[in-house]
Amino acid sequence: MTVVEPFGLSARDQALEADVQAGMAAVEEGLLEATKSEVPFIQEAAQHLLRAGGKRFRPLLVMLAAQFGDPYAPGVVPSAVVVELTHLATLYHDDVMDEAEVRRGVPSANARWDNSLAVLTGDFLFARASHVLADLGPDAVRIQAEAFERLVTGQILETAGPRDGRDPIEHYLDVLGGKTGSLVAVAGRLGALMAGADETVVDVLTQYGERLGVAFQLADDVLDIASDSHESGKTPGTDLREGVPTMPVLRLRERAGRLGLADDIALCELLDSDLTDDARHAEALARLRVHPALEQARRDTIRYAEEARAVLAPLPECDAKAALVELCDAVVHRAG
């Protein structure tokens, strides 16, 4: 049993391993080609996060989904490039909104240069993704456009917050479905669609991607609290410092409102204080790391990963399906 990066998936079939690794190598070449520019500074900025590495989670899903059709079909690799370029572009914009200083273990683009440059570089990547996408046909353009609308809607909903009377946790899960689930769903959908898979298979892999994407983001929420910067590739507690309501914090607030425990209420008050103060931030991070809310957020991650696994039931038993199941396990493992 060999291993397929980036998640350490075991490949029981050498042909599957060879297909996936060859596909991922072609995606890397495609990403470098798509981010080239005649202006050296633009190319440097566009390739800044690309060269920093990353999990390439979405292209991996494209490659695995394509195994249910013709994995060598000409649209498979370009569709993976499109999805990853779109994801990269959102990272540039997210780091500006979050005022993040580190991404993938290197200074964020906004920290290295400035906010304007980071936003414009993200726009450049969106443009290059659209250029690649245009060659995949009108259906692919429509699918990507719908997903991008959902992604932006999710970001707006997160910024606006839940409307009066709406459960904050339900609202947040809707946000994640848009911000993260939509693009991971597109990875599964385009991979299967470009490979010519049956319509039923395309639908299954779309639903799988949606749920896995939410699980992936919930795992990131846990990592933001529980990991160190070496493990996560970004500064721990970034969302906490910026007041972004992630699942551990939402679970804490829900528990405080339901049980009314003094320690929970006191921790909520600490989170509501100025966490740009390093001492307060460190205290809040330390207390959340040992709080039951963090374990509840881990259980939320597991629930969505199990839902993703269950969606795969109609697919034929094969090595690609086994790898998709292992991908669920890998996402849960990230959350500890």
Short mmCIF file of C-alpha atoms in Angstrom, two decimals:
data_model
loop_
_atom_site.label_atom_id
_atom_site.label_comp_id
_atom_site.label_asym_id
_atom_site.label_seq_id
_atom_site.Cartn_x
_atom_site.Cartn_y
_atom_site.Cartn_z
CA MET A 1 0.00 0.00 0.00
CA THR A 2 1.57 3.27 -1.14
CA VAL A 3 0.77 6.87 -0.36
CA VAL A 4 -0.76 9.64 -2.44
CA GLU A 5 0.02 13.17 -1.30
CA PRO A 6 -1.00 15.70 -0.07
CA PHE A 7 -3.18 14.03 2.54
CA GLY A 8 -1.27 10.78 2.86
CA LEU A 9 -4.05 8.73 1.28
CA SER A 10 -3.15 5.09 0.88
CA ALA A 11 -3.39 3.90 -2.70
CA ARG A 12 -4.25 0.21 -2.93
CA ASP A 13 -3.88 0.27 -6.70
CA GLN A 14 -0.66 1.36 -8.38
CA ALA A 15 -2.59 2.57 -11.43
CA LEU A 16 -4.71 4.87 -9.25
CA GLU A 17 -1.63 6.22 -7.53
CA ALA A 18 0.08 6.85 -10.85
CA ASP A 19 -3.00 8.58 -12.30
CA VAL A 20 -3.48 10.84 -9.30
CA GLN A 21 0.18 11.77 -8.95
CA ALA A 22 0.51 12.46 -12.67
CA GLY A 23 -2.63 14.55 -12.57
CA MET A 24 -1.45 16.55 -9.57
CA ALA A 25 1.92 17.18 -11.24
CA ALA A 26 0.12 18.44 -14.34
CA VAL A 27 -2.02 20.70 -12.16
CA GLU A 28 1.12 22.24 -10.63
CA GLU A 29 2.46 22.95 -14.10
CA GLY A 30 -0.88 24.42 -15.10
CA LEU A 31 -0.98 26.67 -12.04
CA LEU A 32 2.50 28.01 -12.73
CA GLU A 33 1.62 28.62 -16.37
CA ALA A 34 -1.66 30.35 -15.48
CA THR A 35 0.06 32.72 -13.06
CA LYS A 36 2.78 33.89 -15.42
CA SER A 37 2.85 37.52 -16.44
CA GLU A 38 4.95 39.73 -18.69
CA VAL A 39 5.19 42.04 -15.68
CA PRO A 40 7.66 40.39 -13.26
CA PHE A 41 6.16 41.99 -10.15
CA ILE A 42 2.66 40.72 -11.01
CA GLN A 43 4.02 37.22 -11.51
CA GLU A 44 5.91 37.37 -8.22
CA ALA A 45 2.77 38.43 -6.34
CA ALA A 46 0.52 35.93 -8.14
CA GLN A 47 2.87 33.04 -7.40
CA HIS A 48 3.60 34.12 -3.82
CA LEU A 49 1.12 31.78 -2.12
CA LEU A 50 1.30 29.22 -4.92
CA ARG A 51 5.00 28.63 -4.31
CA ALA A 52 4.44 28.56 -0.55
CA GLY A 53 2.79 25.19 -1.04
CA GLY A 54 -0.61 24.18 0.27
CA LYS A 55 -2.60 21.00 0.53
CA ARG A 56 -4.07 21.11 -3.01
CA PHE A 57 -7.16 19.55 -1.46
CA ARG A 58 -9.50 20.66 -4.25
CA PRO A 59 -7.36 19.45 -7.18
CA LEU A 60 -6.95 16.12 -5.41
CA LEU A 61 -10.73 15.77 -5.26
CA VAL A 62 -10.95 16.60 -8.98
CA MET A 63 -8.46 13.80 -9.74
CA LEU A 64 -10.31 11.25 -7.62
CA ALA A 65 -13.72 12.22 -9.02
CA ALA A 66 -12.37 11.81 -12.55
CA GLN A 67 -11.64 8.15 -11.80
CA PHE A 68 -15.38 7.46 -12.19
CA GLY A 69 -15.07 8.34 -15.88
CA ASP A 70 -12.08 8.88 -18.13
CA PRO A 71 -9.34 10.35 -15.90
CA TYR A 72 -7.30 11.25 -18.99
CA ALA A 73 -10.06 13.39 -20.53
CA PRO A 74 -8.65 16.76 -21.66
CA GLY A 75 -10.82 18.87 -19.36
CA VAL A 76 -9.85 17.20 -16.07
CA VAL A 77 -6.53 18.94 -15.34
CA PRO A 78 -7.71 22.41 -16.48
CA SER A 79 -10.80 22.13 -14.26
CA ALA A 80 -8.54 21.36 -11.29
CA VAL A 81 -6.43 24.41 -12.18
CA VAL A 82 -9.56 26.59 -12.28
CA VAL A 83 -10.75 25.43 -8.87
CA GLU A 84 -7.36 25.92 -7.22
CA LEU A 85 -6.82 29.34 -8.81
CA THR A 86 -10.22 30.43 -7.52
CA HIS A 87 -9.34 29.16 -4.06
CA LEU A 88 -5.97 30.94 -4.13
CA ALA A 89 -7.65 34.19 -5.13
CA THR A 90 -10.01 34.00 -2.17
CA LEU A 91 -7.03 33.56 0.17
CA TYR A 92 -5.55 36.88 -0.94
CA HIS A 93 -8.87 38.60 -0.28
CA ASP A 94 -9.51 36.76 3.01
CA ASP A 95 -6.14 37.80 4.39
CA VAL A 96 -6.96 41.45 3.70
CA MET A 97 -10.34 41.15 5.43
CA ASP A 98 -8.81 39.30 8.39
CA GLU A 99 -5.67 41.46 8.51
CA ALA A 100 -3.73 38.20 8.61
CA GLU A 101 0.05 38.34 8.73
CA VAL A 102 0.93 34.73 7.90
CA ARG A 103 -0.42 32.28 5.33
CA ARG A 104 1.03 28.86 4.54
CA GLY A 105 4.01 29.60 6.75
CA VAL A 106 5.05 32.75 4.84
CA PRO A 107 4.06 36.42 5.19
CA SER A 108 0.63 37.03 3.66
CA ALA A 109 0.56 39.18 0.51
CA ASN A 110 -1.00 42.07 2.40
CA ALA A 111 1.73 41.86 5.05
CA ARG A 112 4.55 41.58 2.51
CA TRP A 113 3.22 44.36 0.29
CA ASP A 114 -0.08 46.06 1.16
CA ASN A 115 -3.85 45.54 1.08
CA SER A 116 -4.37 47.08 -2.35
CA LEU A 117 -1.77 44.85 -3.95
CA ALA A 118 -3.25 41.75 -2.28
CA VAL A 119 -6.78 42.56 -3.48
CA LEU A 120 -5.61 43.26 -7.02
CA THR A 121 -3.56 40.06 -7.10
CA GLY A 122 -6.63 38.11 -6.06
CA ASP A 123 -8.53 39.77 -8.90
CA PHE A 124 -5.73 38.83 -11.31
CA LEU A 125 -6.05 35.18 -10.24
CA PHE A 126 -9.82 35.26 -10.73
CA ALA A 127 -9.24 36.61 -14.24
CA ARG A 128 -6.75 33.85 -15.05
CA ALA A 129 -9.17 31.22 -13.71
CA SER A 130 -11.86 32.59 -16.02
CA HIS A 131 -9.47 32.41 -18.96
CA VAL A 132 -8.80 28.70 -18.36
CA LEU A 133 -12.48 28.06 -17.67
CA ALA A 134 -13.59 29.53 -20.99
CA ASP A 135 -12.05 26.58 -22.85
CA LEU A 136 -14.11 24.07 -20.82
CA GLY A 137 -17.45 25.07 -22.31
CA PRO A 138 -20.59 26.96 -21.23
CA ASP A 139 -21.73 24.33 -18.72
CA ALA A 140 -18.46 24.59 -16.82
CA VAL A 141 -18.64 28.40 -16.91
CA ARG A 142 -22.17 28.32 -15.50
CA ILE A 143 -21.23 25.83 -12.76
CA GLN A 144 -18.26 27.94 -11.69
CA ALA A 145 -20.29 31.17 -11.82
CA GLU A 146 -23.01 29.69 -9.59
CA ALA A 147 -20.41 28.43 -7.13
CA PHE A 148 -18.64 31.78 -7.08
CA GLU A 149 -21.94 33.53 -6.37
CA ARG A 150 -22.51 31.17 -3.44
CA LEU A 151 -18.96 31.73 -2.22
CA VAL A 152 -19.35 35.51 -2.21
CA THR A 153 -22.83 35.25 -0.67
CA GLY A 154 -21.38 33.14 2.13
CA GLN A 155 -18.71 35.76 2.76
CA ILE A 156 -21.31 38.54 2.84
CA LEU A 157 -23.52 36.57 5.21
CA GLU A 158 -20.55 36.03 7.51
CA THR A 159 -19.79 39.75 7.49
CA ALA A 160 -23.43 40.72 8.07
CA GLY A 161 -24.02 38.15 10.81
CA PRO A 162 -27.23 36.25 11.57
CA ARG A 163 -30.52 38.11 11.32
CA ASP A 164 -32.55 38.63 14.48
CA GLY A 165 -33.92 35.36 15.82
CA ARG A 166 -31.71 33.16 13.64
CA ASP A 167 -29.68 30.50 15.43
CA PRO A 168 -26.03 31.63 15.07
CA ILE A 169 -24.81 28.07 14.58
CA GLU A 170 -27.30 27.37 11.78
CA HIS A 171 -26.33 30.68 10.20
CA TYR A 172 -22.65 29.79 10.41
CA LEU A 173 -23.17 26.41 8.79
CA ASP A 174 -24.96 28.17 5.93
CA VAL A 175 -21.97 30.50 5.66
CA LEU A 176 -19.59 27.56 5.44
CA GLY A 177 -21.74 25.87 2.81
CA GLY A 178 -21.24 28.95 0.67
CA LYS A 179 -17.68 30.01 1.53
CA THR A 180 -16.08 26.57 1.47
CA GLY A 181 -18.57 23.85 0.56
CA SER A 182 -19.52 25.41 -2.77
CA LEU A 183 -16.02 25.32 -4.26
CA VAL A 184 -15.21 21.84 -2.94
CA ALA A 185 -18.52 20.67 -4.42
CA VAL A 186 -17.43 22.14 -7.76
CA ALA A 187 -14.18 20.17 -7.53
CA GLY A 188 -16.12 16.91 -7.25
CA ARG A 189 -18.63 17.97 -9.89
CA LEU A 190 -16.18 19.19 -12.53
CA GLY A 191 -13.84 16.24 -12.02
CA ALA A 192 -16.65 13.78 -12.70
CA LEU A 193 -18.28 15.90 -15.41
CA MET A 194 -15.09 16.51 -17.39
CA ALA A 195 -14.32 12.78 -17.19
CA GLY A 196 -17.73 11.96 -18.70
CA ALA A 197 -19.08 10.17 -15.62
CA ASP A 198 -22.76 9.24 -15.34
CA GLU A 199 -25.07 12.04 -14.22
CA THR A 200 -25.92 10.16 -11.02
CA VAL A 201 -22.22 9.90 -10.17
CA VAL A 202 -21.74 13.61 -10.84
CA ASP A 203 -24.57 14.41 -8.42
CA VAL A 204 -23.19 12.11 -5.71
CA LEU A 205 -19.71 13.64 -5.93
CA THR A 206 -21.17 17.15 -5.84
CA GLN A 207 -23.06 16.39 -2.64
CA TYR A 208 -20.00 14.67 -1.21
CA GLY A 209 -17.84 17.72 -1.93
CA GLU A 210 -20.32 20.08 -0.29
CA ARG A 211 -20.32 18.14 2.97
CA LEU A 212 -16.62 17.44 2.93
CA GLY A 213 -15.94 21.14 2.36
CA VAL A 214 -17.90 22.09 5.45
CA ALA A 215 -16.08 19.41 7.45
CA PHE A 216 -12.77 20.76 6.13
CA GLN A 217 -13.56 24.29 7.31
CA LEU A 218 -14.78 23.07 10.69
CA ALA A 219 -11.46 21.25 11.04
CA ASP A 220 -9.72 24.56 10.25
CA ASP A 221 -11.79 26.22 13.00
CA VAL A 222 -10.48 23.67 15.46
CA LEU A 223 -6.92 24.11 14.19
CA ASP A 224 -7.16 27.89 14.61
CA ILE A 225 -7.57 27.28 18.33
CA ALA A 226 -5.71 24.03 18.94
CA SER A 227 -2.64 24.11 16.69
CA ASP A 228 0.63 25.97 16.60
CA SER A 229 1.69 28.02 13.58
CA HIS A 230 3.99 25.27 12.30
CA GLU A 231 1.10 22.84 12.09
CA SER A 232 -1.51 25.16 10.59
CA GLY A 233 0.68 27.41 8.44
CA LYS A 234 -0.87 30.56 9.89
CA THR A 235 -0.86 32.42 13.19
CA PRO A 236 -2.95 30.56 15.80
CA GLY A 237 -6.04 32.41 16.97
CA THR A 238 -6.17 34.70 13.93
CA ASP A 239 -9.95 34.40 13.72
CA LEU A 240 -10.18 34.82 17.47
CA ARG A 241 -8.17 38.03 17.45
CA GLU A 242 -10.30 39.48 14.65
CA GLY A 243 -13.57 38.55 16.33
CA VAL A 244 -14.55 36.09 13.59
CA PRO A 245 -17.15 33.70 15.09
CA THR A 246 -15.86 30.20 14.39
CA MET A 247 -17.52 27.00 15.60
CA PRO A 248 -15.63 26.62 18.92
CA VAL A 249 -16.63 30.18 19.89
CA LEU A 250 -20.23 29.67 18.76
CA ARG A 251 -20.45 26.45 20.75
CA LEU A 252 -19.08 28.27 23.79
CA ARG A 253 -21.67 31.04 23.48
CA GLU A 254 -24.48 28.53 22.97
CA ARG A 255 -23.38 26.63 26.09
CA ALA A 256 -23.08 29.83 28.13
CA GLY A 257 -26.62 30.87 27.18
CA ARG A 258 -28.03 27.41 27.85
CA LEU A 259 -26.27 26.53 31.12
CA GLY A 260 -25.38 29.95 32.50
CA LEU A 261 -22.13 28.74 34.06
CA ALA A 262 -19.97 31.51 35.51
CA ASP A 263 -16.76 30.27 33.86
CA ASP A 264 -18.42 30.14 30.45
CA ILE A 265 -19.87 33.63 30.83
CA ALA A 266 -16.50 34.96 31.97
CA LEU A 267 -14.78 33.44 28.93
CA CYS A 268 -17.40 34.99 26.63
CA GLU A 269 -16.71 38.36 28.25
CA LEU A 270 -13.00 37.87 27.65
CA LEU A 271 -13.69 37.09 23.97
CA ASP A 272 -15.75 40.28 23.74
CA SER A 273 -12.83 42.36 25.04
CA ASP A 274 -9.97 43.80 23.00
CA LEU A 275 -8.10 40.72 21.82
CA THR A 276 -5.56 42.77 19.92
CA ASP A 277 -3.92 42.86 23.35
CA ASP A 278 -1.46 39.97 23.28
CA ALA A 279 -1.97 38.98 26.90
CA ARG A 280 -5.76 38.81 26.58
CA HIS A 281 -5.46 36.95 23.30
CA ALA A 282 -3.08 34.37 24.82
CA GLU A 283 -5.39 33.86 27.79
CA ALA A 284 -8.46 33.42 25.60
CA LEU A 285 -6.63 30.94 23.39
CA ALA A 286 -5.37 28.93 26.36
CA ARG A 287 -8.81 28.76 27.98
CA LEU A 288 -10.56 27.75 24.75
CA ARG A 289 -8.04 24.98 24.17
CA VAL A 290 -9.23 23.16 27.30
CA HIS A 291 -12.92 24.07 27.03
CA PRO A 292 -15.63 21.50 26.13
CA ALA A 293 -16.71 23.79 23.27
CA LEU A 294 -13.58 22.80 21.35
CA GLU A 295 -14.47 19.12 21.66
CA GLN A 296 -18.01 19.89 20.50
CA ALA A 297 -16.56 21.60 17.42
CA ARG A 298 -14.53 18.45 16.76
CA ARG A 299 -17.74 16.42 16.94
CA ASP A 300 -19.34 18.80 14.43
CA THR A 301 -16.42 18.12 12.10
CA ILE A 302 -16.86 14.38 12.47
CA ARG A 303 -20.60 14.64 11.80
CA TYR A 304 -20.13 16.38 8.46
CA ALA A 305 -17.33 14.04 7.45
CA GLU A 306 -19.58 11.06 8.22
CA GLU A 307 -22.37 12.62 6.15
CA ALA A 308 -19.91 12.97 3.26
CA ARG A 309 -18.93 9.34 3.63
CA ALA A 310 -22.59 8.23 3.66
CA VAL A 311 -23.31 10.10 0.42
CA LEU A 312 -20.79 7.87 -1.36
CA ALA A 313 -22.88 4.71 -0.78
CA PRO A 314 -24.39 4.53 -4.30
CA LEU A 315 -20.97 4.59 -5.99
CA PRO A 316 -19.45 1.28 -7.13
CA GLU A 317 -16.84 -0.22 -4.85
CA CYS A 318 -13.41 0.66 -6.23
CA ASP A 319 -10.08 2.10 -5.16
CA ALA A 320 -11.18 5.64 -6.00
CA LYS A 321 -14.19 5.32 -3.72
CA ALA A 322 -11.98 3.94 -0.95
CA ALA A 323 -9.69 6.97 -1.37
CA LEU A 324 -12.67 9.33 -1.05
CA VAL A 325 -13.63 7.58 2.18
CA GLU A 326 -10.06 7.99 3.43
CA LEU A 327 -10.25 11.67 2.55
CA CYS A 328 -13.09 11.97 5.08
CA ASP A 329 -10.86 10.33 7.68
CA ALA A 330 -7.97 12.66 6.80
CA VAL A 331 -10.13 15.74 7.32
CA VAL A 332 -11.27 14.47 10.72
CA HIS A 333 -7.66 13.67 11.65
CA ARG A 334 -6.71 17.31 11.02
CA ALA A 335 -9.15 18.28 13.77
CA GLY A 336 -7.49 15.89 16.19
#
